[in-house]
Short mmCIF file of C-alpha atoms and ligand atoms in Angstrom, two decimals:
data_model
loop_
_atom_site.label_atom_id
_atom_site.label_comp_id
_atom_site.label_asym_id
_atom_site.label_seq_id
_atom_site.Cartn_x
_atom_site.Cartn_y
_atom_site.Cartn_z
CA MET A 1 11.21 45.45 129.38
CA PHE A 2 8.24 45.26 126.92
CA ARG A 3 8.73 42.55 123.90
CA LYS A 4 6.58 44.19 121.43
CA ILE A 5 5.38 48.10 120.97
CA LEU A 6 2.96 49.54 118.47
CA VAL A 7 3.76 52.76 117.12
CA ALA A 8 0.76 54.88 116.52
CA ASN A 9 1.78 57.52 114.63
CA ARG A 10 3.39 58.17 110.83
CA GLY A 11 6.37 60.24 109.66
CA GLU A 12 9.67 61.13 111.09
CA ILE A 13 8.16 60.53 115.15
CA ALA A 14 6.99 57.02 114.06
CA VAL A 15 10.75 56.12 112.44
CA ARG A 16 12.37 57.76 115.41
CA VAL A 17 10.47 55.68 117.91
CA ILE A 18 10.73 52.44 115.82
CA ARG A 19 14.68 53.42 115.77
CA ALA A 20 14.52 53.79 119.53
CA CYS A 21 12.74 50.48 120.12
CA GLN A 22 15.07 48.50 117.85
CA GLU A 23 18.27 49.61 120.07
CA LEU A 24 16.10 48.43 123.27
CA GLY A 25 15.45 44.92 121.56
CA ILE A 26 11.68 45.78 121.19
CA ARG A 27 9.73 44.39 118.53
CA THR A 28 7.62 46.88 116.53
CA VAL A 29 4.39 47.08 115.29
CA ALA A 30 3.83 49.97 112.27
CA VAL A 31 0.34 51.28 111.68
CA TYR A 32 -0.25 52.87 108.36
CA SER A 33 -3.25 54.55 106.31
CA GLU A 34 -3.84 53.96 102.81
CA ALA A 35 -1.81 57.16 101.66
CA ASP A 36 1.21 55.43 103.70
CA ARG A 37 1.66 51.82 102.11
CA ASP A 38 5.01 53.02 101.09
CA ALA A 39 5.93 54.99 103.97
CA ALA A 40 9.49 54.24 105.87
CA HIS A 41 7.82 53.65 109.13
CA THR A 42 5.38 50.75 107.38
CA HIS A 43 8.65 49.12 106.28
CA LEU A 44 10.89 49.85 108.66
CA ALA A 45 8.95 48.15 111.47
CA ASP A 46 8.64 44.28 112.20
CA GLU A 47 5.11 44.25 111.50
CA ALA A 48 2.93 46.97 109.76
CA ILE A 49 -1.30 46.94 110.00
CA CYS A 50 -3.07 49.18 107.54
CA ILE A 51 -5.79 50.92 109.83
CA GLY A 52 -7.64 52.56 107.46
CA PRO A 53 -8.08 55.58 104.52
CA PRO A 54 -6.00 58.22 104.36
CA PRO A 55 -7.85 61.09 106.31
CA ALA A 56 -6.78 61.08 109.92
CA LYS A 57 -9.96 60.56 111.48
CA ASP A 58 -10.28 57.49 109.68
CA SER A 59 -6.57 55.99 110.76
CA TYR A 60 -4.18 57.68 112.97
CA LEU A 61 -7.42 58.56 114.77
CA ASN A 62 -9.16 55.68 114.19
CA VAL A 63 -9.00 54.39 117.91
CA ALA A 64 -11.32 50.86 117.49
CA ASN A 65 -8.77 50.15 114.56
CA ILE A 66 -5.50 50.87 116.65
CA ILE A 67 -6.70 49.15 119.74
CA ALA A 68 -7.41 46.12 117.35
CA ALA A 69 -3.88 45.97 115.76
CA ALA A 70 -2.30 46.29 118.92
CA ILE A 71 -4.51 43.28 120.33
CA VAL A 72 -4.07 41.29 117.20
CA THR A 73 -0.35 41.63 116.83
CA GLY A 74 0.05 41.19 120.76
CA SER A 75 1.39 44.38 121.47
CA GLU A 76 2.29 45.23 125.31
CA ALA A 77 2.48 48.98 124.52
CA ILE A 78 1.40 51.79 122.48
CA HIS A 79 3.67 54.74 121.65
CA PRO A 80 1.69 57.48 120.68
CA GLY A 81 4.49 59.97 119.46
CA TYR A 82 3.22 63.57 118.98
CA GLY A 83 -0.19 64.97 117.61
CA PHE A 84 -2.44 62.62 116.73
CA LEU A 85 -3.70 60.62 120.11
CA SER A 86 -0.83 61.85 121.91
CA GLU A 87 -2.84 64.17 123.83
CA ASP A 88 -6.14 62.15 124.03
CA SER A 89 -6.75 61.13 127.83
CA ARG A 90 -9.73 59.13 126.67
CA PHE A 91 -7.23 56.94 124.03
CA ALA A 92 -4.91 56.49 127.04
CA GLU A 93 -7.71 55.28 129.16
CA ILE A 94 -8.91 52.96 126.69
CA CYS A 95 -5.35 51.57 126.31
CA GLN A 96 -5.41 50.88 129.97
CA HIS A 97 -8.78 49.01 129.69
CA TYR A 98 -7.29 46.73 127.03
CA ARG A 99 -4.47 46.26 129.78
CA ILE A 100 -2.12 47.91 126.86
CA LYS A 101 0.39 50.56 128.09
CA PHE A 102 -0.17 54.10 126.95
CA ILE A 103 3.70 55.49 126.73
CA GLY A 104 2.71 58.97 128.36
CA PRO A 105 1.50 60.11 131.94
CA LYS A 106 -1.73 58.89 133.35
CA PRO A 107 -4.92 59.56 131.34
CA GLU A 108 -5.82 61.75 134.42
CA THR A 109 -2.74 64.03 134.24
CA ILE A 110 -3.25 64.52 130.51
CA ARG A 111 -6.89 65.62 130.83
CA ALA A 112 -5.74 68.02 133.82
CA MET A 113 -2.83 69.37 131.95
CA GLY A 114 -4.47 69.49 128.23
CA ASP A 115 -6.69 71.97 129.60
CA LYS A 116 -5.10 74.75 129.59
CA VAL A 117 -6.96 76.74 131.82
CA GLN A 118 -6.78 73.75 134.59
CA ALA A 119 -3.00 73.62 133.89
CA ARG A 120 -2.71 77.71 134.74
CA GLN A 121 -4.57 77.06 137.70
CA LEU A 122 -2.78 74.14 138.51
CA ALA A 123 0.55 75.82 138.06
CA VAL A 124 -0.78 78.85 140.33
CA LYS A 125 -1.04 76.63 143.14
CA ALA A 126 2.20 75.23 142.95
CA GLY A 127 3.44 78.37 143.18
CA VAL A 128 4.73 78.71 139.25
CA PRO A 129 4.00 82.27 137.93
CA VAL A 130 1.37 82.44 135.04
CA ILE A 131 0.42 85.23 132.71
CA PRO A 132 -1.95 87.86 133.69
CA GLY A 133 -5.17 86.58 132.37
CA ARG A 134 -8.66 85.33 133.32
CA ASP A 135 -9.56 81.91 133.15
CA HIS A 136 -13.33 81.24 132.35
CA ILE A 137 -14.72 83.78 129.57
CA GLN A 138 -18.30 83.16 129.76
CA SER A 139 -19.84 86.09 128.39
CA GLU A 140 -19.17 89.00 126.38
CA ARG A 141 -19.39 91.49 129.27
CA GLU A 142 -17.20 89.51 131.43
CA ALA A 143 -14.83 89.32 128.70
CA THR A 144 -14.52 92.91 127.87
CA ALA A 145 -14.48 94.17 131.70
CA ALA A 146 -11.32 91.35 131.97
CA ALA A 147 -9.80 92.62 129.14
CA ALA A 148 -10.13 96.21 130.29
CA GLU A 149 -8.65 95.52 133.53
CA LEU A 150 -5.73 93.48 131.85
CA GLY A 151 -4.97 96.08 129.21
CA TYR A 152 -5.06 95.62 125.80
CA PRO A 153 -3.79 93.72 123.76
CA VAL A 154 -4.90 90.21 125.07
CA LEU A 155 -5.07 87.10 123.39
CA ILE A 156 -8.29 85.08 123.23
CA LYS A 157 -7.18 81.21 123.84
CA ALA A 158 -8.83 78.13 123.41
CA ALA A 159 -8.48 76.13 126.69
CA ALA A 160 -7.93 72.97 124.28
CA GLY A 161 -5.72 74.65 121.96
CA GLY A 162 -2.62 73.02 120.50
CA GLY A 163 -0.42 73.55 117.78
CA GLY A 164 -0.51 77.33 117.56
CA ARG A 165 -4.44 76.79 116.86
CA GLY A 166 -6.84 78.23 118.86
CA ILE A 167 -5.26 81.87 119.71
CA ARG A 168 -6.21 84.97 118.18
CA ILE A 169 -4.58 88.73 119.59
CA VAL A 170 -7.10 91.46 119.70
CA HIS A 171 -6.27 94.96 120.40
CA SER A 172 -9.56 96.60 121.32
CA GLU A 173 -13.11 96.09 122.94
CA THR A 174 -14.25 96.35 119.24
CA GLU A 175 -12.13 93.66 117.91
CA LEU A 176 -12.70 91.15 120.99
CA ILE A 177 -16.41 91.28 120.76
CA ARG A 178 -15.95 90.55 116.94
CA ASN A 179 -13.83 87.64 117.83
CA LEU A 180 -15.22 85.72 120.63
CA SER A 181 -17.97 84.39 119.47
CA LEU A 182 -15.59 83.16 116.49
CA ALA A 183 -13.03 82.03 118.40
CA ARG A 184 -15.49 79.80 120.62
CA SER A 185 -17.20 78.24 117.12
CA GLU A 186 -13.65 77.68 115.85
CA SER A 187 -12.66 76.16 119.13
CA GLU A 188 -15.63 73.88 119.49
CA ALA A 189 -15.00 72.77 115.75
CA ALA A 190 -11.40 71.99 116.18
CA PHE A 191 -11.18 70.50 119.36
CA GLY A 192 -14.46 69.45 120.68
CA ASN A 193 -14.61 72.30 123.17
CA GLY A 194 -15.16 75.70 123.42
CA ALA A 195 -14.25 76.94 126.75
CA LEU A 196 -12.01 80.04 126.24
CA TYR A 197 -9.72 82.30 128.36
CA LEU A 198 -7.86 85.81 128.31
CA GLU A 199 -4.33 86.34 128.34
CA LYS A 200 -2.63 89.25 128.60
CA TYR A 201 -0.32 89.89 125.17
CA LEU A 202 3.24 89.95 126.21
CA GLU A 203 5.29 92.13 123.76
CA GLU A 204 8.40 90.06 122.31
CA PRO A 205 8.82 87.29 124.72
CA ARG A 206 10.98 84.53 124.44
CA HIS A 207 9.48 80.86 124.39
CA ILE A 208 11.73 78.83 126.70
CA GLU A 209 10.57 75.39 127.82
CA ILE A 210 11.64 72.61 129.84
CA GLN A 211 12.18 69.11 129.42
CA ILE A 212 10.97 66.79 131.84
CA LEU A 213 11.54 63.27 132.87
CA ALA A 214 9.69 61.67 135.45
CA ASP A 215 9.25 57.95 136.51
CA GLU A 216 6.59 56.13 138.60
CA HIS A 217 8.56 56.30 142.13
CA GLY A 218 8.01 59.72 142.52
CA ASN A 219 12.14 61.03 140.84
CA ILE A 220 11.45 63.81 138.42
CA LEU A 221 14.48 65.30 136.17
CA ALA A 222 14.61 68.42 134.14
CA LEU A 223 16.49 68.20 131.24
CA GLY A 224 17.67 71.62 130.49
CA GLU A 225 15.48 74.20 128.21
CA ARG A 226 15.17 74.62 124.87
CA GLU A 227 14.96 78.02 123.46
CA CYS A 228 11.68 78.23 120.60
CA SER A 229 11.33 81.79 119.77
CA VAL A 230 11.77 81.51 116.10
CA GLN A 231 7.77 80.84 115.16
CA ASN A 232 5.93 81.90 112.65
CA VAL A 233 2.67 84.17 112.31
CA ARG A 234 0.74 80.91 113.17
CA HIS A 235 2.76 80.57 116.51
CA GLN A 236 4.53 77.44 115.11
CA LYS A 237 8.31 76.68 115.64
CA LEU A 238 10.70 77.03 112.94
CA ILE A 239 13.88 77.07 114.79
CA GLU A 240 14.84 75.40 118.15
CA GLU A 241 18.11 75.45 120.43
CA ALA A 242 19.59 74.15 123.26
CA PRO A 243 20.60 75.96 125.64
CA ALA A 244 18.95 79.19 125.26
CA PRO A 245 21.36 81.98 124.31
CA GLY A 246 21.72 84.49 126.98
CA LEU A 247 19.93 82.60 129.81
CA THR A 248 21.90 83.55 132.81
CA PRO A 249 22.55 80.32 135.03
CA GLN A 250 20.01 81.68 137.72
CA ALA A 251 17.21 82.33 135.51
CA ARG A 252 17.52 78.71 133.65
CA GLU A 253 17.95 77.26 137.28
CA ARG A 254 14.41 79.10 138.38
CA ILE A 255 12.75 77.90 135.54
CA ALA A 256 13.58 74.48 135.66
CA ARG A 257 12.77 74.46 139.52
CA SER A 258 9.36 75.55 138.57
CA ALA A 259 8.85 73.40 136.29
CA MET A 260 9.94 70.17 138.29
CA ARG A 261 7.57 71.71 141.14
CA LEU A 262 4.48 71.91 138.92
CA CYS A 263 5.26 68.27 137.74
CA ALA A 264 5.52 66.88 141.42
CA ALA A 265 2.20 68.71 142.17
CA VAL A 266 0.38 66.64 139.42
CA GLY A 267 2.30 63.45 139.96
CA TYR A 268 3.85 63.69 136.60
CA THR A 269 4.78 60.59 134.90
CA SER A 270 6.91 59.92 131.65
CA ALA A 271 8.50 62.45 129.82
CA GLY A 272 6.69 66.15 129.17
CA THR A 273 7.66 69.72 128.82
CA CYS A 274 6.66 72.92 130.40
CA GLU A 275 6.11 75.87 128.45
CA PHE A 276 7.44 79.30 129.47
CA LEU A 277 7.42 82.79 128.18
CA VAL A 278 10.16 85.14 129.45
CA SER A 279 9.60 89.06 129.11
CA ARG A 280 11.59 91.57 127.99
CA ASP A 281 12.11 92.73 131.79
CA GLY A 282 13.31 89.02 132.38
CA HIS A 283 10.07 87.69 134.02
CA PHE A 284 9.10 84.03 133.00
CA TYR A 285 5.56 82.87 133.30
CA PHE A 286 4.62 79.14 132.27
CA ILE A 287 2.25 78.91 129.54
CA GLU A 288 1.40 75.12 128.83
CA MET A 289 2.37 71.99 129.52
CA ASN A 290 3.03 69.27 126.55
CA THR A 291 2.26 65.70 128.24
CA ARG A 292 4.50 64.07 125.19
CA ILE A 293 7.14 63.97 123.25
CA GLN A 294 7.82 67.20 121.30
CA VAL A 295 8.97 67.85 117.86
CA GLU A 296 12.29 69.73 119.24
CA HIS A 297 13.59 66.86 121.73
CA PRO A 298 16.61 66.13 119.64
CA VAL A 299 18.37 69.48 120.71
CA THR A 300 17.84 68.22 124.20
CA GLU A 301 19.23 64.69 123.19
CA MET A 302 22.54 66.64 121.46
CA VAL A 303 23.57 68.79 124.27
CA THR A 304 22.73 66.07 127.13
CA GLY A 305 23.63 62.88 125.04
CA ILE A 306 20.66 61.20 126.62
CA ASP A 307 18.11 59.39 124.15
CA LEU A 308 14.54 60.79 125.45
CA ILE A 309 12.63 58.06 123.70
CA LYS A 310 14.46 55.03 124.90
CA GLU A 311 14.07 57.00 128.36
CA GLN A 312 10.74 57.48 127.96
CA ILE A 313 9.93 53.70 126.70
CA ARG A 314 11.87 52.37 130.13
CA LEU A 315 9.80 54.98 132.40
CA ALA A 316 6.63 53.61 130.94
CA ALA A 317 7.86 50.03 131.57
CA GLY A 318 8.12 50.55 135.14
CA GLU A 319 11.56 51.60 135.76
CA ARG A 320 13.30 53.74 137.79
CA LEU A 321 14.97 56.98 136.38
CA SER A 322 18.48 56.13 136.55
CA ILE A 323 19.94 59.50 135.41
CA ARG A 324 20.95 61.68 138.44
CA GLN A 325 23.16 64.19 137.08
CA VAL A 326 22.74 65.78 133.55
CA GLU A 327 25.64 66.98 131.87
CA MET A 328 25.44 69.84 129.34
CA ARG A 329 27.85 69.45 126.63
CA GLY A 330 28.18 72.05 123.91
CA HIS A 331 25.11 73.31 122.01
CA SER A 332 22.63 72.11 119.56
CA LEU A 333 20.22 73.94 116.83
CA GLU A 334 17.27 72.40 115.01
CA CYS A 335 15.81 73.39 111.61
CA ARG A 336 12.27 72.25 110.88
CA LEU A 337 12.05 71.78 107.33
CA THR A 338 8.22 71.63 106.10
CA ALA A 339 6.03 70.91 102.80
CA GLU A 340 5.22 74.84 103.35
CA ASP A 341 5.44 78.15 101.00
CA PRO A 342 6.69 80.87 103.50
CA ASP A 343 5.86 83.07 100.22
CA ARG A 344 2.05 82.13 100.41
CA ASN A 345 1.48 82.43 104.26
CA PHE A 346 3.08 78.81 104.83
CA ALA A 347 0.53 77.54 102.60
CA PRO A 348 1.28 73.63 102.41
CA ASP A 349 2.09 71.73 99.54
CA SER A 350 1.82 68.18 98.07
CA GLY A 351 3.76 66.36 95.68
CA THR A 352 6.15 64.00 94.82
CA ILE A 353 10.00 64.71 95.51
CA THR A 354 11.78 64.17 92.44
CA ARG A 355 15.24 65.01 93.77
CA LEU A 356 16.64 64.57 97.31
CA ARG A 357 20.18 64.66 98.91
CA LEU A 358 20.14 64.44 102.25
CA PRO A 359 23.51 66.57 104.52
CA ALA A 360 25.60 64.71 106.66
CA GLY A 361 29.08 64.61 108.48
CA PRO A 362 30.58 65.96 111.45
CA GLY A 363 27.38 67.01 113.98
CA VAL A 364 24.99 66.81 111.32
CA ARG A 365 21.98 64.62 112.14
CA VAL A 366 18.58 64.60 109.90
CA ASP A 367 15.57 63.07 111.24
CA THR A 368 13.29 62.49 108.26
CA HIS A 369 10.88 59.92 106.70
CA ILE A 370 11.14 61.41 103.03
CA TYR A 371 13.24 59.79 100.06
CA GLU A 372 13.62 60.38 96.66
CA GLY A 373 10.12 59.51 94.81
CA TYR A 374 8.29 59.95 97.91
CA TRP A 375 5.16 61.40 97.43
CA VAL A 376 3.96 64.05 100.12
CA PRO A 377 0.58 63.43 101.24
CA PRO A 378 -1.55 66.52 101.55
CA PHE A 379 -3.51 64.96 104.75
CA TYR A 380 -1.08 65.22 107.55
CA ASP A 381 1.36 67.89 109.20
CA PRO A 382 3.61 69.01 106.62
CA LEU A 383 6.89 68.12 108.42
CA LEU A 384 9.18 66.71 106.12
CA ALA A 385 12.70 66.73 108.09
CA LYS A 386 14.09 68.06 111.20
CA ILE A 387 18.15 69.00 110.49
CA ILE A 388 19.78 68.70 113.79
CA THR A 389 23.49 70.22 114.32
CA HIS A 390 25.69 70.19 117.33
CA GLY A 391 28.78 72.33 118.23
CA ARG A 392 31.42 72.88 120.80
CA ASP A 393 29.60 76.14 120.87
CA ARG A 394 26.90 78.24 119.43
CA ASN A 395 28.90 79.41 116.63
CA GLU A 396 29.78 76.01 115.30
CA ALA A 397 26.23 74.79 115.62
CA ILE A 398 25.48 77.72 113.18
CA ALA A 399 28.08 77.01 111.22
CA ARG A 400 27.13 73.49 110.51
CA MET A 401 23.54 74.65 110.03
CA ARG A 402 24.75 76.72 107.50
CA ARG A 403 26.70 73.96 105.83
CA ALA A 404 24.29 71.28 106.22
CA LEU A 405 21.49 73.49 104.64
CA ARG A 406 23.56 74.09 101.61
CA GLU A 407 24.19 70.41 101.06
CA PHE A 408 20.29 69.90 101.33
CA VAL A 409 18.71 69.52 97.93
CA ILE A 410 15.13 68.84 97.68
CA GLU A 411 13.09 69.22 94.28
CA GLY A 412 9.34 68.44 93.97
CA VAL A 413 7.73 70.47 96.68
CA LYS A 414 7.69 73.86 98.06
CA THR A 415 9.71 73.80 101.27
CA THR A 416 10.90 76.23 103.99
CA LEU A 417 14.51 75.21 103.12
CA PRO A 418 15.29 78.74 101.74
CA LEU A 419 13.95 80.66 104.40
CA HIS A 420 16.04 78.67 106.94
CA GLN A 421 19.13 79.80 104.71
CA ARG A 422 18.49 83.37 104.72
CA LEU A 423 17.55 83.25 108.87
CA LEU A 424 21.13 81.32 109.64
CA GLU A 425 22.74 84.41 107.96
CA HIS A 426 20.70 87.02 109.98
CA THR A 427 23.10 89.33 112.13
CA ARG A 428 20.09 89.04 114.98
CA PHE A 429 19.61 85.16 114.78
CA VAL A 430 23.69 84.66 114.82
CA LYS A 431 23.77 87.33 117.88
CA GLY A 432 20.88 85.07 119.87
CA ASP A 433 19.01 88.00 120.02
CA LEU A 434 15.89 86.38 119.80
CA SER A 435 11.97 86.89 120.67
CA THR A 436 8.92 85.50 119.24
CA ALA A 437 8.46 88.67 116.93
CA PHE A 438 11.99 88.19 115.18
CA LEU A 439 10.47 86.06 112.28
CA PRO A 440 7.04 88.00 111.80
CA ARG A 441 9.20 90.87 112.01
CA PHE A 442 12.29 89.20 109.34
CA LEU A 443 9.20 88.29 106.62
CA ALA A 444 7.82 91.83 106.81
CA GLU A 445 10.98 93.45 105.95
CA GLU A 446 12.21 90.82 103.42
CA TYR A 447 8.57 91.63 102.04
CA GLN A 448 8.87 95.12 101.84
CA GLY A 449 12.51 94.79 100.89
P1 ADP B 501 5.66 71.15 119.92
O1 ADP B 501 5.31 71.07 121.14
O2 ADP B 501 6.21 69.51 119.76
O3 ADP B 501 6.79 71.55 119.27
P2 ADP B 501 3.85 71.30 117.85
O4 ADP B 501 3.16 72.71 118.43
O5 ADP B 501 4.77 71.67 116.43
O6 ADP B 501 4.92 70.32 119.00
O7 ADP B 501 2.97 70.16 117.30
C1 ADP B 501 3.07 69.04 116.94
C2 ADP B 501 2.36 68.33 116.19
O8 ADP B 501 1.05 67.98 117.42
C3 ADP B 501 1.44 69.12 115.15
O9 ADP B 501 1.38 68.34 113.92
C4 ADP B 501 0.39 69.73 115.38
O10 ADP B 501 -0.42 70.13 114.59
C5 ADP B 501 -0.19 68.53 116.68
N1 ADP B 501 -1.00 69.13 117.75
C6 ADP B 501 -0.29 69.70 118.93
N2 ADP B 501 -1.02 70.16 119.60
C7 ADP B 501 -2.41 69.73 118.94
C8 ADP B 501 -4.02 69.66 119.61
N3 ADP B 501 -4.16 70.48 120.48
N4 ADP B 501 -4.96 69.15 118.56
C9 ADP B 501 -4.53 68.87 117.54
N5 ADP B 501 -3.17 68.61 117.25
C10 ADP B 501 -2.03 69.23 117.68
P1 ADP B 502 -0.11 76.06 121.95
O1 ADP B 502 -0.97 75.16 122.59
O2 ADP B 502 -0.83 76.16 120.72
O3 ADP B 502 1.40 75.58 121.96
P2 ADP B 502 0.98 77.86 123.45
O4 ADP B 502 -0.14 78.66 124.80
O5 ADP B 502 2.04 77.14 123.78
O6 ADP B 502 0.12 77.35 122.29
O7 ADP B 502 1.66 79.37 122.95
C1 ADP B 502 1.91 79.03 121.50
C2 ADP B 502 2.60 80.68 121.32
O8 ADP B 502 2.25 81.68 121.23
C3 ADP B 502 4.11 81.00 122.17
O9 ADP B 502 5.16 80.41 122.13
C4 ADP B 502 3.88 82.48 122.24
O10 ADP B 502 4.70 82.54 120.96
C5 ADP B 502 2.48 82.43 121.78
N1 ADP B 502 1.83 82.92 122.76
C6 ADP B 502 1.13 82.45 123.96
N2 ADP B 502 0.94 83.12 124.95
C7 ADP B 502 1.24 84.35 124.62
C8 ADP B 502 0.87 85.57 125.39
N3 ADP B 502 0.40 85.87 126.61
N4 ADP B 502 1.55 86.82 124.96
C9 ADP B 502 2.02 87.06 123.57
N5 ADP B 502 2.48 85.31 123.04
C10 ADP B 502 1.92 84.48 123.42
MG1 MG B 503 2.74 75.33 123.11
#
């Protein structure tokens, strides 16, 4: 096992990784930007090194400084968390070069699956269904012909997109033409890669994803699914749960098998997630793979009793998967509390948290880095806390979430807390009648009403 790990991230996930390391008896090194001198992860780790000014490109994306920090502290491995460098195959390669273990899959796997077009093609090869689409869109003529064949609406997607960015819906040829070059330049600027593809737009699908653990000895395990259909208009997840309500055991089994087949085909190692959309008529389609730990991993931890971060670290150390069978217990929900204003199209907010009371009690877990007096910097992801509940069944998990949201007090920045409180009361949510159209429709109704 590693003796020392550098955590190349910030916020709640850096805290989460440090906690896992401490339980494993591994020393930790935090890296922090000048804006994060007083951040929780900076103080929780055994050592902390400043890696640059606040903007992410100068600090949490500053590869030279992070590698130097790992070398001077004698860190044997780097945990990248999610976002930042977690899906940067070049960074994983540089780690390899310096004999530092990158806690994630092999660089070539990150590269292959990080290109969503290539991932689609690998899925097809592995016999996993994908959404009808056109893989490489070079010219306007090619795009209009493909879209006419697919039938509008279609999505223009960036091959390198992620985090809900790089997706545009178009309803007609005029809109397609108008958006194509915009999408290309935007994607070029945001991801350094202008490659685009088209996908048929599915009406009101559900987002279902499968958690995977795979060791370096060829063993692959699926740890059930997560339902992540409650998304805002920018395709960002707000509420996740496990298991997915109303999914039949057969459907669950088929989706999980597909995910495992794809992972086996690409020689996947480490923790990862295969994302699928399930159409209203019950067909499922692979959309992408995230080759990292995900924000919503705790709901899987709650129902399986497995610590995914510790497993991920063990796998990186070359250990064999020791879990043979996964037993699911009860139901878990997660609400992502962000510093965003739902009334202003989820505009991010920044400022000092003047008052804070975190919920607790039976079946409630809060993964967070915030504290009273904490200044929410404007430079990074707006995630403030993940409120996670576990219950014997979905109703108990919901009741506990409602209670936890009532206990939660946060003042000083605009947050999504009031929105979550209203969502948890909505009859469709309570019934588990979910699709990606649920939240946009809910917001439109509220706005009109
Ligand atoms: P999850 O897939 O775990 O639900 P999100 O999609 O919410 O995670 O993304 C988690 C974090 O990673 C966010 O900060 C998001 O902005 C960032 N992220 C994900 N993919 C990319 C990408 N391709 N480029 C830049 N940032 C990304
Ligand atoms: P990202 O890399 O940003 O996470 P994904 O490809 O995973 O992008 O898609 C994010 C979300 O966008 C999905 O969960 C879904 O809500 C929506 N979406 C993506 N593809 C389609 C599609 N073909 N039809 C309808 N919705 C889609
Ligand atoms: Mg996705």
